[in-house]
PDB file of C-alpha atoms in Angstrom:
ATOM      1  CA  UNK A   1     -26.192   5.603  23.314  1.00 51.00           C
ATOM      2  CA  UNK A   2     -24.481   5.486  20.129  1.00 55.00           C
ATOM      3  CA  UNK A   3     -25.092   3.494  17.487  1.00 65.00           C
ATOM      4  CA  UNK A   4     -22.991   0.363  16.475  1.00 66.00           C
ATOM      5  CA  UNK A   5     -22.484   1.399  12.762  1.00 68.00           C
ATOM      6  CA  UNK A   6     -21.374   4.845  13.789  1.00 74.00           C
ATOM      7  CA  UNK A   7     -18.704   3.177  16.290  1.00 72.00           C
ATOM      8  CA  UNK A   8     -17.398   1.122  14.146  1.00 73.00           C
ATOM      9  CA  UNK A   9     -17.010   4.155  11.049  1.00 77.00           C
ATOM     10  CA  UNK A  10     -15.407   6.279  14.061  1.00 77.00           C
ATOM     11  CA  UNK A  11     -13.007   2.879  14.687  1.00 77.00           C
ATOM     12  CA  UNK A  12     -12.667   2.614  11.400  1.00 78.00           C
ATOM     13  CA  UNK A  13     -11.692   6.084  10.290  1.00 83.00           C
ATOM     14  CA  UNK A  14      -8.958   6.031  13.095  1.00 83.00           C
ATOM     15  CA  UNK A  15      -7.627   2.646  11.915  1.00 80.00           C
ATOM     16  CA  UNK A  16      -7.295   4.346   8.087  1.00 81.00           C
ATOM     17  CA  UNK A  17      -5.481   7.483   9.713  1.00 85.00           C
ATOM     18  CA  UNK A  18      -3.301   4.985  11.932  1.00 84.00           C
ATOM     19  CA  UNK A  19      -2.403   3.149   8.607  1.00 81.00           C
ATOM     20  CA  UNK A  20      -1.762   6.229   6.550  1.00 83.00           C
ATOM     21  CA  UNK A  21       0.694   7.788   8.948  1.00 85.00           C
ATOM     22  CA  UNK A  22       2.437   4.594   9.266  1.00 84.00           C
ATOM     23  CA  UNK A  23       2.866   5.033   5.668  1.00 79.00           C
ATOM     24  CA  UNK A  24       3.662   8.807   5.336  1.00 83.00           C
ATOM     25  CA  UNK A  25       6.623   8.291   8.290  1.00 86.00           C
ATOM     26  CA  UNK A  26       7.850   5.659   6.339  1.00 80.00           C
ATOM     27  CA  UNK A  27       7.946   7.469   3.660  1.00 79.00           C
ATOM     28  CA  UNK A  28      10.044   9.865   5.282  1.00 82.00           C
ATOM     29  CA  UNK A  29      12.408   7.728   6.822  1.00 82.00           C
ATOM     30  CA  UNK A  30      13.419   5.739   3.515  1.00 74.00           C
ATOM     31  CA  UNK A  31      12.169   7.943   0.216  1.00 71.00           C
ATOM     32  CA  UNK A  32      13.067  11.639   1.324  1.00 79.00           C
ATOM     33  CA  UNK A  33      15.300  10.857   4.274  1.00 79.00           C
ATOM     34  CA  UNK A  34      14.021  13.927   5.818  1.00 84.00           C
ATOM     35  CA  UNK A  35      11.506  14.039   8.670  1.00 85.00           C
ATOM     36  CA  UNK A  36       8.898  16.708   9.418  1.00 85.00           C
ATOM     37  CA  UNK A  37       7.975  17.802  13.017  1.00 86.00           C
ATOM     38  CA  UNK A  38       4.594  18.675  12.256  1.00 86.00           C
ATOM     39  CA  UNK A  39       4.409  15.392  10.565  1.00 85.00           C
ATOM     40  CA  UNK A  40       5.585  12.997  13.365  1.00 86.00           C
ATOM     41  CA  UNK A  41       3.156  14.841  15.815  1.00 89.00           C
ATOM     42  CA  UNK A  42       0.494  14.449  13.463  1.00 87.00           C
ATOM     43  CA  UNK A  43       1.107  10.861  13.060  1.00 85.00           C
ATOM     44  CA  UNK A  44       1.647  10.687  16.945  1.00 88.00           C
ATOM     45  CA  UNK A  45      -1.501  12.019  17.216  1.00 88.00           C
ATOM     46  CA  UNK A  46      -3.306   9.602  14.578  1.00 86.00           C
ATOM     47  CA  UNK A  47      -1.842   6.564  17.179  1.00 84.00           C
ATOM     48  CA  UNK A  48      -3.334   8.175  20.198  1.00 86.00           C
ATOM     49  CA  UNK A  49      -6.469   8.527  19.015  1.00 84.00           C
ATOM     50  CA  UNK A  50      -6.533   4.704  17.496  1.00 80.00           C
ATOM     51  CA  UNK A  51      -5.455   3.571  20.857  1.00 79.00           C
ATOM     52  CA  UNK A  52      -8.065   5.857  22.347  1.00 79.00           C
ATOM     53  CA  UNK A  53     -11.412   4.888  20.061  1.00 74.00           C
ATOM     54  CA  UNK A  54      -9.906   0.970  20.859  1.00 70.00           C
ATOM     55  CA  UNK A  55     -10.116   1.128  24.832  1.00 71.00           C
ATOM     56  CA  UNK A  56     -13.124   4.063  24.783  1.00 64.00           C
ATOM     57  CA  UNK A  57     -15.116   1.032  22.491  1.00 61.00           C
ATOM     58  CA  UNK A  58     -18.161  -0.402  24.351  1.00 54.00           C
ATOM     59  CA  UNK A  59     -19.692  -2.444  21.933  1.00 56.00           C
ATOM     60  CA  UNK A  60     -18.708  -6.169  20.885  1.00 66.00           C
ATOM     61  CA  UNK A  61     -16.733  -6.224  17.248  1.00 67.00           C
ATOM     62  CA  UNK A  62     -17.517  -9.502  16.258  1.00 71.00           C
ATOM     63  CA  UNK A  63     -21.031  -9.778  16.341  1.00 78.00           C
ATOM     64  CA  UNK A  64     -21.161  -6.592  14.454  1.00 75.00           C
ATOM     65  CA  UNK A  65     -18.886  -7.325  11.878  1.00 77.00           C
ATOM     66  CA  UNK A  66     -19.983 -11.206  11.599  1.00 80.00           C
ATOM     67  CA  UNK A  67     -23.641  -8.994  11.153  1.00 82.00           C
ATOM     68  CA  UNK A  68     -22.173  -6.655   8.027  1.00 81.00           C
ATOM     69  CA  UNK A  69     -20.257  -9.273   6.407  1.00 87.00           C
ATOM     70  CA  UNK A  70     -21.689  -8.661   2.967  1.00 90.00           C
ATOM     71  CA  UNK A  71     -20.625  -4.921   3.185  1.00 89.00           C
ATOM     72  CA  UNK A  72     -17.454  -5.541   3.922  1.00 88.00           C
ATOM     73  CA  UNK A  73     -16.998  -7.993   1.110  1.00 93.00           C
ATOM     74  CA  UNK A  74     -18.206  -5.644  -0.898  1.00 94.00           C
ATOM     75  CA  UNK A  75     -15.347  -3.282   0.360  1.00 91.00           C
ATOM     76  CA  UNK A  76     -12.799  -5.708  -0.117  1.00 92.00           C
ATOM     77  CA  UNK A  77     -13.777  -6.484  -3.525  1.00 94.00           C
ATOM     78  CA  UNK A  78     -13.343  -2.720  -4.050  1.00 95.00           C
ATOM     79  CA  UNK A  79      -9.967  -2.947  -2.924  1.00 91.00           C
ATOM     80  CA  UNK A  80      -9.161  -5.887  -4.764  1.00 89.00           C
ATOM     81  CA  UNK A  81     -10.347  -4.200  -7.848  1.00 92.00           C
ATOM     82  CA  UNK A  82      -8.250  -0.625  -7.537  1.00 91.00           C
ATOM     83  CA  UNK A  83      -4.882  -2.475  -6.051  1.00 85.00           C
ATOM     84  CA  UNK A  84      -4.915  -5.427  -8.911  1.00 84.00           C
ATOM     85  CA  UNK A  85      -5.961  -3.018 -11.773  1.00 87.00           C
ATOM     86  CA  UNK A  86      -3.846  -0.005 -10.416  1.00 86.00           C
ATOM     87  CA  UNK A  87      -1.045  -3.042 -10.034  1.00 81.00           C
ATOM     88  CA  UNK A  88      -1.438  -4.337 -13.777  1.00 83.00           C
ATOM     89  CA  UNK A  89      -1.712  -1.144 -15.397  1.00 86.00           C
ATOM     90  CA  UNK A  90       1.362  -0.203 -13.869  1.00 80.00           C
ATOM     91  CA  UNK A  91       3.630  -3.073 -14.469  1.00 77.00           C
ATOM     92  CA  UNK A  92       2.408  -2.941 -18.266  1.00 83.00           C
ATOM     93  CA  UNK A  93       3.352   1.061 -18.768  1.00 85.00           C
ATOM     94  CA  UNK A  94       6.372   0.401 -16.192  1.00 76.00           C
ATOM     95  CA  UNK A  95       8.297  -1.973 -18.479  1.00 74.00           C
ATOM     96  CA  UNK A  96       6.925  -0.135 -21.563  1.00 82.00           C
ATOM     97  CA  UNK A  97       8.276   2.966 -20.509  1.00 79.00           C
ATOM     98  CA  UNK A  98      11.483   1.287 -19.777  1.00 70.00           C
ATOM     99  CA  UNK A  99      11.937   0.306 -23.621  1.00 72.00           C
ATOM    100  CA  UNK A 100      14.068   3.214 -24.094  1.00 70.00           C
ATOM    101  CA  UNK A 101      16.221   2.909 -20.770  1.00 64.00           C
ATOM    102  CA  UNK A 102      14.721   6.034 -19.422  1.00 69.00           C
ATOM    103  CA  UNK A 103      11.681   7.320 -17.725  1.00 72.00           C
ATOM    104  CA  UNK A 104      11.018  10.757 -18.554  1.00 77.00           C
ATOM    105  CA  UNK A 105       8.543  13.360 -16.151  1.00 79.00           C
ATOM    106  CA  UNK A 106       5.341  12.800 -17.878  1.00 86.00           C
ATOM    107  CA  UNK A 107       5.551   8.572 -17.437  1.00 83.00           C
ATOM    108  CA  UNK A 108       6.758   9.072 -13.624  1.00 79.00           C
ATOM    109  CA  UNK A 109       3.987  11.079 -12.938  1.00 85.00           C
ATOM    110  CA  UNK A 110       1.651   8.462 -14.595  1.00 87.00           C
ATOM    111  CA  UNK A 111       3.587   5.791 -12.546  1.00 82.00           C
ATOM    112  CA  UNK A 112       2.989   7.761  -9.784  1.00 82.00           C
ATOM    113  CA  UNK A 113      -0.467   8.503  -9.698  1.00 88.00           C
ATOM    114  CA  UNK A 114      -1.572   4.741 -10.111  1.00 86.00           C
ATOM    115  CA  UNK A 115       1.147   3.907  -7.569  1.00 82.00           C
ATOM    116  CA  UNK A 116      -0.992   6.159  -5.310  1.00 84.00           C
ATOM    117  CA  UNK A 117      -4.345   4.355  -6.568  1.00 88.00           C
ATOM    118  CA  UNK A 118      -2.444   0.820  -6.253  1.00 84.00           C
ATOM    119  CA  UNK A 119      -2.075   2.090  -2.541  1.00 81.00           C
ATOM    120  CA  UNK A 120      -5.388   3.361  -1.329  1.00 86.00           C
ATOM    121  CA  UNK A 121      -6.510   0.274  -3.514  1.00 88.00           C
ATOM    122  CA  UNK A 122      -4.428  -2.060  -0.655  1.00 84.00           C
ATOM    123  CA  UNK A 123      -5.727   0.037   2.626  1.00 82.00           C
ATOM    124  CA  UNK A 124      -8.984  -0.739   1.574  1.00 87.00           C
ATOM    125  CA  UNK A 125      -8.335  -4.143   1.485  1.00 87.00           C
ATOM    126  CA  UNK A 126      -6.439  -4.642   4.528  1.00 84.00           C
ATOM    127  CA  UNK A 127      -8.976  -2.771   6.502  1.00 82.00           C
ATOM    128  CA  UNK A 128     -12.244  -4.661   5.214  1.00 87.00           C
ATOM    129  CA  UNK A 129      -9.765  -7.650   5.140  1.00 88.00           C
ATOM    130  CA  UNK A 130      -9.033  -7.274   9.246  1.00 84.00           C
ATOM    131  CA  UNK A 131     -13.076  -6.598   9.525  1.00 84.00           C
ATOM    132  CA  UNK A 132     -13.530 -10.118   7.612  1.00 88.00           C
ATOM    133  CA  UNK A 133     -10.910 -12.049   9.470  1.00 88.00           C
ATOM    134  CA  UNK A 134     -11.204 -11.120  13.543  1.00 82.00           C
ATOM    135  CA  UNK A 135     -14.846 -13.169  13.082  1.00 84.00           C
ATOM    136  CA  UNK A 136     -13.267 -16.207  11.297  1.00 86.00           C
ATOM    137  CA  UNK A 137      -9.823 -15.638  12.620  1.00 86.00           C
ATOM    138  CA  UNK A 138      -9.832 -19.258  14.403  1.00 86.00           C
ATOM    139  CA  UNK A 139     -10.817 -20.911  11.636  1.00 89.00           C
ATOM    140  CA  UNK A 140      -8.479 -18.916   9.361  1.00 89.00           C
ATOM    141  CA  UNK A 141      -5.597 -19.583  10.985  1.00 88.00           C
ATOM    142  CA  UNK A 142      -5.996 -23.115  10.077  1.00 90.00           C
ATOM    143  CA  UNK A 143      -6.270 -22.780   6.906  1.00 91.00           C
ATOM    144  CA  UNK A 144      -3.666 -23.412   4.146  1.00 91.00           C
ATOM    145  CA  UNK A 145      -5.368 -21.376   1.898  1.00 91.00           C
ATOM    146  CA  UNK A 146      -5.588 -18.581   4.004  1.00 90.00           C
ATOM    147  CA  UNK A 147      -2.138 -18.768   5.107  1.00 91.00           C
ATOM    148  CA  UNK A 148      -0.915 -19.077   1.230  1.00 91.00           C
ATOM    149  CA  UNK A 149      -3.010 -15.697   0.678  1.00 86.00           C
ATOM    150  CA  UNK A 150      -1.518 -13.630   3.558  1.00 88.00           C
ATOM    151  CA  UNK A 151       1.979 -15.137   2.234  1.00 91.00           C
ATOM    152  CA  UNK A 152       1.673 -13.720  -1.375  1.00 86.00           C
ATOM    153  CA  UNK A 153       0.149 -10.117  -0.192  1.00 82.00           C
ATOM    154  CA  UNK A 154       2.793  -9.651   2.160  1.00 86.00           C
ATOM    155  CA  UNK A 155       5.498 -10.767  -0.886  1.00 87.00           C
ATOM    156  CA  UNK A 156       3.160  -8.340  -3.015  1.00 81.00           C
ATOM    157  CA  UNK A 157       3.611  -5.595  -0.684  1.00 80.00           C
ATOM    158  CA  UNK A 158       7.226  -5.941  -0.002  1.00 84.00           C
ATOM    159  CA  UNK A 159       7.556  -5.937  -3.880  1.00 82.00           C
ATOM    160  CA  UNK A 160       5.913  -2.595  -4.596  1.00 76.00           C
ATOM    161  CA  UNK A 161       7.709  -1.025  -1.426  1.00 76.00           C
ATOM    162  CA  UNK A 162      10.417  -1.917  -3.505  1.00 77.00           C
ATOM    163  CA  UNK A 163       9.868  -1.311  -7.038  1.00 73.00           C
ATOM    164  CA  UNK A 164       8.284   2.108  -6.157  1.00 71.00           C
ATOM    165  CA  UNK A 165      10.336   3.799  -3.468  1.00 70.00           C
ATOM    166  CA  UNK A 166      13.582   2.690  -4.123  1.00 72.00           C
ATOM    167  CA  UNK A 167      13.934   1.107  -8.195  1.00 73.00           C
ATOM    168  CA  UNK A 168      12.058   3.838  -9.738  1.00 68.00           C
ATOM    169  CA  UNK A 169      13.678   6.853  -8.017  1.00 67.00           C
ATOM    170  CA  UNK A 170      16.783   5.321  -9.481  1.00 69.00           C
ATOM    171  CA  UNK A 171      15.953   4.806 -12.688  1.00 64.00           C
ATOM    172  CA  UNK A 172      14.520   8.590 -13.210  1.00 62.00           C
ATOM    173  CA  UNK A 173      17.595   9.800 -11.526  1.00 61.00           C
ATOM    174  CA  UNK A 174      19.912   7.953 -14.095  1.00 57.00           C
ATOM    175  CA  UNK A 175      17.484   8.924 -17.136  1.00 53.00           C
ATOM    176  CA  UNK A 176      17.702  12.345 -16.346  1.00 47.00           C
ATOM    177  CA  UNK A 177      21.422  12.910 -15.403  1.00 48.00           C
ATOM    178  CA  UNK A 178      25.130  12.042 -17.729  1.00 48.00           C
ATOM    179  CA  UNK A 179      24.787   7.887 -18.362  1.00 48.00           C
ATOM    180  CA  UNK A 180      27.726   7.500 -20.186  1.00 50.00           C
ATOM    181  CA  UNK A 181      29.534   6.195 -17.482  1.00 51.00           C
ATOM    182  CA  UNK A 182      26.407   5.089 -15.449  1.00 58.00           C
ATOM    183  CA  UNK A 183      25.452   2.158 -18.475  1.00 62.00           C
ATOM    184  CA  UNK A 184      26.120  -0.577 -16.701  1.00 65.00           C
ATOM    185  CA  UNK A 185      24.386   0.046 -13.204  1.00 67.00           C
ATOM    186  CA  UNK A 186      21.266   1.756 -15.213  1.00 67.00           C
ATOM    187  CA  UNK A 187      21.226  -2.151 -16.539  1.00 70.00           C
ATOM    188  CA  UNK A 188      21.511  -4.133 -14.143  1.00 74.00           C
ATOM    189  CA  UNK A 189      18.393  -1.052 -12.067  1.00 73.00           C
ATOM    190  CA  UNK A 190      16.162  -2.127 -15.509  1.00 70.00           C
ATOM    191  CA  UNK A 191      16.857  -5.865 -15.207  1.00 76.00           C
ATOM    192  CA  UNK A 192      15.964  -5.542 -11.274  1.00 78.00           C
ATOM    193  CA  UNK A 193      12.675  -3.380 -12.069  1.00 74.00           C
ATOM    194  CA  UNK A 194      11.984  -6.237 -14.850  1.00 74.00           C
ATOM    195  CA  UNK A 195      12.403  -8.711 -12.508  1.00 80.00           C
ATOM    196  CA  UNK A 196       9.938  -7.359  -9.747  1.00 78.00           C
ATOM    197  CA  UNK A 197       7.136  -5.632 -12.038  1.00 72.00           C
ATOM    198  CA  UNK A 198       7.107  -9.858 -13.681  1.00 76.00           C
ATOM    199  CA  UNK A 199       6.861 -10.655  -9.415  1.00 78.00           C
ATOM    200  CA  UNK A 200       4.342  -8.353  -8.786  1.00 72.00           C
ATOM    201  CA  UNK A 201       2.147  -9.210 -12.085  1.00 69.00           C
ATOM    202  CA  UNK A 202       2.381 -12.756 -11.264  1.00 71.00           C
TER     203      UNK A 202
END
């Protein structure tokens, strides 16, 4: 018989690969506008096997996670600390970098790599976050608090979809090509960006 901590890692694992190819199709369907075969079947595969570790589960979840509650907040905190600090840094260098109306290679690489920390940041924090709420989830769902909390990550979330996949792209794509006759869209892009990095700092 297997072990309950070894289940749940197994359940755990598939949940993070579920996530993540949710995340790379999406990417595909609204950044590069391009999909891959091998890509879809992967993440078709990454569902199946989510679904699979679900119903193949013997054990009961929420004794076990009630039991490693402390771990998990530990995990969240983790989460909490690489999304908000990945999140701040960002916003500062993003409207730095935008001081000059352009965003050259070197700064959207930067942006990009703590984009990519913001985001691992946020999967560990929605995973520990589901393992903290399915024990408490009657009592959560009563709760103001709680509700106010889901409210602003999901506003968060939207936010950064936003400001990373589809204002940014823009902005390099202006900075890089003729703006002479681009000056007033670029401004209204930076006064958009300004207006979402001050959403997603708040």
């Amino acid at each position: 018989q297997q072990h309950p901590l070894f289940t749940f890692f197994i359940l755990a694992l598939s949940l993070i690969a579920f996530l993540f190819s949710l995340y790379l199709t999406f990417i595909q369907a609204f950044l590069i506008r391009q999909f891959c075969t091998w890509c879809l079947v992967s993440a078709s595969l990454c569902i199946i096997i989510f679904i699979a570790a679900i119903n193949g589960s013997t054990f009961e979840f929420l004794p076990f996670l009630g039991q490693y509650r402390e771990p998990i907040v530990g995990l969240h905190v983790i989460g909490l600390i690489l999304g908000l600090g990945g999140a701040i840094f960002s916003d500062i260098l993003f409207m730095k970098f935008l001081k000059d109306l352009k965003i050259s290679k070197i700064e959207l690489d930067i942006l990009k790599t703590l984009s990519q920390i913001i985001w691992f940041g946020l999967m560990i924090s929605i995973v520990s976050g589901i393992g903290l709420y399915l024990p408490a989830a009657e009592g959560l769902n009563q709760s103001a608090k709680f509700i106010a909390k889901m409210t602003i990550l999901l506003i968060v979330i939207i936010n950064g979809v936003g400001l990373n996949l589809f204002i940014t792209p823009k902005l390099t794509s202006l900075s890089f090509g003729e703006i002479s006759d681009k000056k007033i869209r670029l401004k209204r892009i930076r006064k958009l960006s300004f207006a979402m990095g001050t959403i997603s700092i708040i």
